[in-house]
Coordinates of C-alpha atoms and ligand atoms in Angstrom, one line a residue:
M1 CA 12.1 -73.3 69.6
S2 CA 12.3 -74.6 73.2
E3 CA 15.0 -73.8 75.5
I4 CA 17.7 -76.5 76.3
L5 CA 19.7 -75.9 79.4
V6 CA 23.4 -76.6 79.1
L7 CA 25.2 -76.8 82.5
V8 CA 28.3 -75.1 81.7
E9 CA 31.9 -77.0 82.8
Q10 CA 34.4 -74.4 83.7
V11 CA 38.0 -74.0 85.1
E12 CA 39.0 -70.9 86.9
G13 CA 36.4 -69.2 84.8
E14 CA 37.4 -70.5 81.6
V15 CA 34.8 -72.5 79.6
K16 CA 35.9 -76.2 78.9
K17 CA 35.5 -77.6 75.5
V18 CA 33.0 -80.0 76.5
T19 CA 30.3 -77.2 77.2
L20 CA 31.1 -75.7 73.4
E21 CA 30.1 -79.1 72.1
L22 CA 26.9 -79.6 74.3
L23 CA 26.0 -76.0 73.2
T24 CA 26.6 -77.1 69.5
L25 CA 24.5 -80.1 69.9
A26 CA 21.9 -78.1 72.0
R27 CA 21.6 -75.7 68.8
S28 CA 20.8 -78.6 66.6
L29 CA 17.7 -79.3 68.9
G30 CA 16.6 -76.2 70.2
T31 CA 17.5 -72.8 72.1
P32 CA 20.7 -73.4 74.0
A33 CA 20.9 -71.5 77.5
A34 CA 24.0 -71.9 79.4
V35 CA 23.9 -72.4 83.1
W36 CA 26.8 -70.9 84.9
A37 CA 27.0 -72.4 88.4
G38 CA 28.7 -70.2 90.9
P39 CA 30.5 -66.8 90.7
G40 CA 33.3 -65.6 88.5
L41 CA 31.3 -65.3 85.2
G42 CA 33.6 -63.0 83.3
D43 CA 33.6 -61.3 79.9
A44 CA 35.6 -63.8 78.2
A45 CA 33.2 -66.7 79.4
K46 CA 30.2 -64.8 78.5
A47 CA 32.0 -64.2 75.0
K48 CA 32.9 -67.6 74.5
L49 CA 29.2 -69.0 75.7
A50 CA 27.4 -66.4 73.1
E51 CA 30.3 -67.4 70.4
Y52 CA 28.9 -71.0 70.4
G53 CA 25.2 -70.2 70.4
A54 CA 24.0 -69.6 73.8
E55 CA 21.0 -67.5 73.4
K56 CA 21.0 -66.8 77.3
I57 CA 23.3 -67.5 80.1
Y58 CA 21.6 -68.1 83.7
D59 CA 24.2 -66.8 85.8
A60 CA 23.7 -68.3 89.2
A61 CA 26.4 -66.2 91.4
S62 CA 26.0 -68.0 94.7
A63 CA 29.2 -69.0 96.2
D64 CA 27.5 -71.8 98.0
I65 CA 27.3 -73.6 94.5
V66 CA 31.1 -74.1 94.4
D67 CA 31.7 -74.6 98.2
H68 CA 29.4 -77.5 98.4
V69 CA 30.2 -80.4 96.2
V70 CA 27.6 -81.4 93.4
A71 CA 24.3 -81.0 95.3
P72 CA 23.7 -77.3 95.0
K73 CA 24.1 -77.7 91.2
A74 CA 21.4 -80.2 91.0
E75 CA 19.0 -77.9 93.1
L76 CA 19.9 -75.0 90.8
L77 CA 19.0 -76.9 87.9
A78 CA 15.9 -78.1 89.2
Q79 CA 14.8 -74.7 90.1
L80 CA 15.5 -73.7 86.3
V81 CA 13.5 -76.7 85.2
A82 CA 10.7 -75.7 87.1
E83 CA 10.7 -71.9 86.2
K84 CA 11.9 -72.2 82.6
S85 CA 10.3 -75.7 81.5
P86 CA 13.2 -76.5 78.9
A87 CA 12.9 -79.0 76.3
A88 CA 15.9 -80.9 77.9
V89 CA 19.0 -80.4 80.3
L90 CA 22.5 -81.5 78.9
V91 CA 25.4 -81.8 81.0
A92 CA 28.8 -83.5 80.3
A93 CA 29.1 -87.2 81.0
T94 CA 31.7 -86.6 83.4
A95 CA 32.0 -88.0 87.1
E96 CA 30.5 -84.8 88.4
G97 CA 27.9 -84.1 85.5
K98 CA 26.5 -87.7 85.8
E99 CA 26.1 -87.2 89.7
V100 CA 24.5 -84.0 89.0
A101 CA 22.2 -85.6 86.0
G102 CA 21.2 -88.3 89.0
R103 CA 20.2 -86.0 91.5
L104 CA 18.3 -83.6 89.0
A105 CA 16.4 -86.7 87.5
V106 CA 15.1 -87.7 91.1
K107 CA 14.2 -84.1 92.0
T108 CA 12.3 -83.4 88.9
D109 CA 10.9 -86.8 88.6
S110 CA 12.4 -87.3 85.0
G111 CA 14.0 -89.6 82.9
V112 CA 18.0 -89.4 82.8
I113 CA 20.4 -90.9 80.0
T114 CA 23.9 -91.0 80.6
D115 CA 27.2 -91.6 78.4
A116 CA 25.4 -90.4 75.5
V117 CA 27.5 -90.3 72.4
G118 CA 25.1 -88.4 70.2
L119 CA 21.5 -87.0 70.4
S120 CA 19.0 -86.4 67.5
E121 CA 15.7 -85.3 67.1
G122 CA 13.0 -85.9 69.7
F123 CA 16.1 -86.2 72.0
V124 CA 16.9 -89.9 71.1
A125 CA 20.4 -90.6 72.6
D126 CA 22.9 -92.9 71.0
Q127 CA 24.5 -95.1 73.6
S128 CA 27.2 -97.7 73.5
I129 CA 26.4 -100.3 76.3
F130 CA 27.5 -103.7 77.9
G131 CA 31.1 -102.9 77.6
G132 CA 30.6 -101.6 74.3
G133 CA 28.8 -104.8 72.6
V134 CA 25.7 -103.2 71.9
N135 CA 24.8 -99.6 70.3
V136 CA 21.3 -98.6 71.6
H137 CA 18.8 -95.5 71.1
S138 CA 17.2 -94.3 73.9
K139 CA 14.8 -91.9 74.9
V140 CA 13.5 -90.6 78.1
S141 CA 9.8 -91.2 78.5
K142 CA 9.1 -89.1 81.7
G143 CA 9.5 -85.6 82.6
T144 CA 12.3 -83.3 81.2
P145 CA 15.0 -85.3 79.4
I146 CA 18.3 -85.1 81.2
V147 CA 21.1 -86.3 79.1
A148 CA 24.7 -86.8 80.0
V149 CA 26.8 -86.5 76.9
R150 CA 30.4 -87.7 76.7
P151 CA 33.1 -85.4 76.0
N152 CA 34.3 -85.3 72.1
S153 CA 31.2 -86.9 71.0
T154 CA 30.3 -83.6 68.7
A155 CA 32.9 -81.2 67.0
P156 CA 32.2 -77.8 68.7
Q157 CA 31.0 -75.5 66.0
A158 CA 30.8 -71.7 66.7
A159 CA 27.2 -69.9 65.7
A160 CA 26.7 -66.8 67.4
G161 CA 23.9 -66.5 69.9
A162 CA 22.6 -63.4 71.8
G163 CA 24.4 -64.5 75.2
A164 CA 21.9 -62.3 77.1
V165 CA 23.0 -62.9 80.7
E166 CA 19.9 -63.4 83.4
A167 CA 20.9 -63.5 87.1
V168 CA 19.6 -66.3 88.9
S169 CA 19.2 -66.5 92.6
V170 CA 19.0 -70.0 94.1
A171 CA 17.3 -70.9 97.5
L172 CA 19.6 -73.8 98.5
S173 CA 18.4 -76.3 101.0
E174 CA 20.4 -76.9 104.1
A175 CA 20.7 -80.9 102.7
A176 CA 22.4 -79.5 99.7
K177 CA 25.2 -78.0 102.0
A178 CA 25.8 -80.8 103.7
A179 CA 29.1 -81.8 102.3
R180 CA 31.5 -78.9 102.1
I181 CA 34.6 -78.5 100.1
V182 CA 37.2 -77.7 102.7
E183 CA 40.4 -77.6 100.6
R184 CA 41.4 -77.6 96.7
V185 CA 44.7 -78.7 95.7
K186 CA 45.7 -78.1 92.0
Q187 CA 46.9 -81.2 90.2
E188 CA 50.0 -80.9 88.6
K189 CA 49.3 -80.9 85.0
G190 CA 51.8 -81.5 82.0
A191 CA 51.4 -79.9 78.4
R192 CA 49.3 -82.6 77.4
P193 CA 45.4 -82.5 77.0
E194 CA 43.5 -84.2 79.6
L195 CA 42.8 -87.7 78.4
T196 CA 38.9 -87.9 78.8
E197 CA 38.9 -84.5 76.9
A198 CA 41.5 -84.8 74.2
A199 CA 40.6 -84.9 70.7
I200 CA 43.3 -87.2 69.8
V201 CA 44.4 -90.1 72.1
V202 CA 47.6 -92.1 71.3
S203 CA 47.4 -95.3 73.6
G204 CA 50.1 -98.0 74.0
G205 CA 49.8 -101.5 75.4
R206 CA 51.9 -104.8 76.1
G207 CA 53.4 -104.4 72.6
V208 CA 55.4 -101.4 74.0
G209 CA 57.6 -103.6 76.0
S210 CA 58.6 -101.5 79.0
A211 CA 58.2 -98.3 80.8
E212 CA 60.9 -96.7 78.9
N213 CA 59.6 -97.7 75.5
F214 CA 56.5 -95.4 76.6
S215 CA 58.6 -92.4 75.4
V216 CA 57.7 -93.6 71.9
I217 CA 54.2 -93.5 72.3
E218 CA 54.6 -90.0 74.0
G219 CA 56.7 -88.6 71.1
L220 CA 53.8 -89.3 68.6
A221 CA 51.2 -87.9 71.0
D222 CA 53.3 -84.7 71.4
A223 CA 53.7 -84.3 68.0
L224 CA 50.0 -84.7 67.2
G225 CA 48.8 -82.7 70.5
A226 CA 47.3 -85.6 71.8
A227 CA 46.9 -87.1 75.3
V228 CA 48.6 -90.7 76.3
G229 CA 46.6 -93.6 77.0
A230 CA 47.4 -97.1 78.2
S231 CA 45.8 -100.7 78.2
R232 CA 45.5 -102.3 81.5
A233 CA 48.2 -104.8 80.6
A234 CA 50.6 -101.7 80.6
T235 CA 49.3 -99.7 83.5
D236 CA 49.2 -103.3 85.4
A237 CA 53.0 -103.8 84.3
G238 CA 53.9 -100.2 85.9
W239 CA 55.0 -99.0 82.4
Y240 CA 52.5 -96.1 82.8
P241 CA 50.4 -94.8 85.7
H242 CA 46.8 -96.3 86.3
Q243 CA 45.2 -93.0 85.9
F244 CA 45.8 -93.5 81.8
Q245 CA 44.3 -96.8 81.6
V246 CA 41.5 -96.6 78.9
G247 CA 38.9 -99.3 79.2
Q248 CA 36.2 -101.0 81.2
T249 CA 37.8 -100.4 84.7
G250 CA 39.7 -97.4 83.5
K251 CA 38.8 -94.0 81.7
T252 CA 36.3 -93.9 78.6
V253 CA 37.4 -91.9 76.0
S254 CA 35.4 -90.8 72.8
P255 CA 38.1 -88.7 70.7
Q256 CA 38.3 -87.8 67.1
L257 CA 41.1 -90.0 66.8
Y258 CA 42.4 -93.0 68.8
I259 CA 45.6 -94.5 68.0
A260 CA 46.4 -98.1 69.5
A261 CA 49.9 -99.3 69.2
G262 CA 50.6 -102.8 70.6
I263 CA 47.0 -103.2 71.9
S264 CA 45.3 -106.7 71.1
G265 CA 41.8 -105.0 71.6
A266 CA 40.3 -107.0 74.2
I267 CA 36.7 -106.3 74.9
Q268 CA 37.6 -104.7 78.3
H269 CA 39.6 -102.2 76.2
R270 CA 37.4 -101.4 73.3
A271 CA 34.6 -100.4 76.0
G272 CA 36.7 -97.5 76.6
M273 CA 37.5 -96.3 73.3
Q274 CA 35.2 -97.8 70.5
T275 CA 33.1 -94.6 70.1
A276 CA 36.2 -93.0 68.9
K277 CA 35.5 -91.3 65.6
T278 CA 38.3 -92.8 63.9
I279 CA 40.8 -95.6 65.2
I280 CA 44.1 -96.6 63.8
A281 CA 45.7 -99.7 65.0
I282 CA 49.3 -100.3 64.8
N283 CA 50.1 -104.3 65.8
K284 CA 52.5 -106.9 64.3
D285 CA 49.8 -109.6 64.6
P286 CA 47.4 -109.1 61.4
E287 CA 45.0 -111.3 63.3
A288 CA 44.6 -109.0 66.3
P289 CA 41.2 -108.3 67.4
I290 CA 41.8 -104.6 67.2
F291 CA 42.0 -104.5 63.7
E292 CA 38.3 -105.7 63.5
L293 CA 37.6 -102.5 64.9
A294 CA 40.2 -100.1 63.3
D295 CA 39.1 -97.8 60.3
Y296 CA 42.9 -97.8 59.5
G297 CA 45.5 -100.4 60.5
V298 CA 49.2 -100.9 60.3
V299 CA 50.8 -104.4 60.6
G300 CA 54.2 -103.7 61.7
D301 CA 56.4 -103.4 64.5
L302 CA 55.4 -100.2 66.7
H303 CA 58.9 -99.5 67.4
Q304 CA 59.5 -99.1 63.7
V305 CA 56.0 -97.6 62.7
V306 CA 55.6 -95.1 65.4
P307 CA 58.9 -93.1 65.1
Q308 CA 58.3 -93.1 61.7
L309 CA 54.7 -91.5 61.9
T310 CA 56.3 -89.0 64.4
E311 CA 58.6 -87.9 62.1
E312 CA 56.1 -87.5 59.6
V313 CA 53.8 -85.4 61.6
D314 CA 56.7 -83.4 62.5
K315 CA 57.6 -82.8 59.0
R316 CA 54.4 -81.5 57.7
K317 CA 53.8 -79.0 60.6
Ligands
FAD401 C1 37.2 -107.4 84.8 C2 38.5 -106.9 84.0 C3 38.9 -105.7 83.4 C4 39.4 -105.2 82.6 N1 39.5 -104.0 82.4 C5 40.4 -103.4 81.4 C6 40.7 -102.1 80.9 O1 40.0 -101.2 81.6 N2 41.4 -101.7 80.2 C7 42.3 -102.8 79.6 O2 42.8 -102.3 78.8 N3 42.0 -104.0 79.9 C8 41.4 -104.2 80.8 N4 41.3 -105.7 80.9 C9 42.4 -106.5 80.6 C10 42.2 -107.1 79.1 O3 41.2 -108.2 79.1 C11 43.3 -107.0 78.3 O4 44.0 -108.3 79.1 C12 44.1 -106.3 78.2 O5 43.6 -104.9 77.5 C13 45.3 -106.5 77.2 O6 46.2 -105.3 77.0 P1 47.0 -105.3 75.9 O7 46.3 -105.3 74.6 O8 48.1 -104.4 75.8 O9 47.8 -106.9 75.8 P2 47.8 -108.2 75.1 O10 46.5 -108.6 74.7 O11 49.0 -108.8 75.5 O12 48.3 -107.3 73.5 C14 49.4 -106.9 73.2 C15 49.4 -106.8 71.7 O13 50.6 -106.2 71.2 C16 51.1 -106.7 70.1 N5 52.4 -106.6 70.1 C17 53.5 -106.9 70.7 N6 54.6 -106.5 70.4 C18 54.5 -105.6 69.4 C19 55.1 -104.8 68.7 N7 56.5 -104.7 68.5 N8 54.8 -103.9 67.8 C20 53.5 -104.1 67.5 N9 52.4 -104.6 68.3 C21 52.9 -105.4 68.9 C22 50.6 -108.1 70.1 O14 50.6 -108.7 68.7 C23 49.2 -108.1 71.0 O15 48.1 -107.8 69.9 C24 40.4 -105.8 81.9 C25 40.2 -107.4 82.1 C26 39.2 -107.8 83.0 C27 39.1 -109.5 83.4

């Protein structure tokens, strides 16, 4: 079977969950080969990549790759595409991943698909477009298919691969080194998972009523090990920080479970969450449009429903 390159996302040497999802997806379509961009490939990362099916791990140890924003990663992948002729290249549909994908497409004269939520035989990608109003199946018709897949689109499943490490030396162009990273500031992280990566997201909207009341949403999120999201109405009101806004002008999430509490379900909100596998809506208005989208709905006051739900989840732990 042909090789499928998977660009590894990692933080301080630790492989991110989205990479395990991409390896799982790649395994269903060919032979996964992980691409480690930059130094620091340790034993734990090697073992993790092999555990999730990487037959090969291309280890490009150049420090230049991590010191120079995204262009070197695109050059590395372009070099591997030329040398290995893979069947496809998969990257995570993060801001960085999508930029790498776009640059790689130009370099290899290939087609690119971004924000895929699924990938099947023949590299046919599922996408949700026009603010989530239309689902399309797309296929790259030129060059090597380059597909940026949204985090949480596939459940990661372990299935051992050989994990054979092959060192890659990459000759970076001067252009790729034009923008250098001069400082890194560690973002203060709470205990909750990152919103776009979380398997469960609990979001609150205008129905939450105030900044203080968001503790109800946070309580359920913590009971479930989930991330907290918010509608634009809630972030615009200053009840929750803007970085947690879900929707067309906020973050796009694709978790296994999305709980929307006190959110009406405006098209702009749906655009950011409707590819969630299971959607639960809690709203006091039975006519709220969110119920058209929801798999399960509770008609009721979130201030009564959510604490009960939290209590029940806690009880069953
Ligand atoms: C260009 C543009 C971009 C936008 N981008 C985004 C975006 O990225 N994300 C986004 O979310 N919005 C976005 N919006 C705004 C969007 O149109 C809606 O205004 C917004 O999503 C509404 O937020 P909401 O559902 O929280 O509030 P509302 O629409 O006011 O809904 C509140 C809901 O809470 C329910 N409710 C009230 N009290 C309770 C209670 N006690 N218990 C249970 N339910 C209760 C009500 O029945 C109602 O359904 C955008 C708009 C535009 C024009």
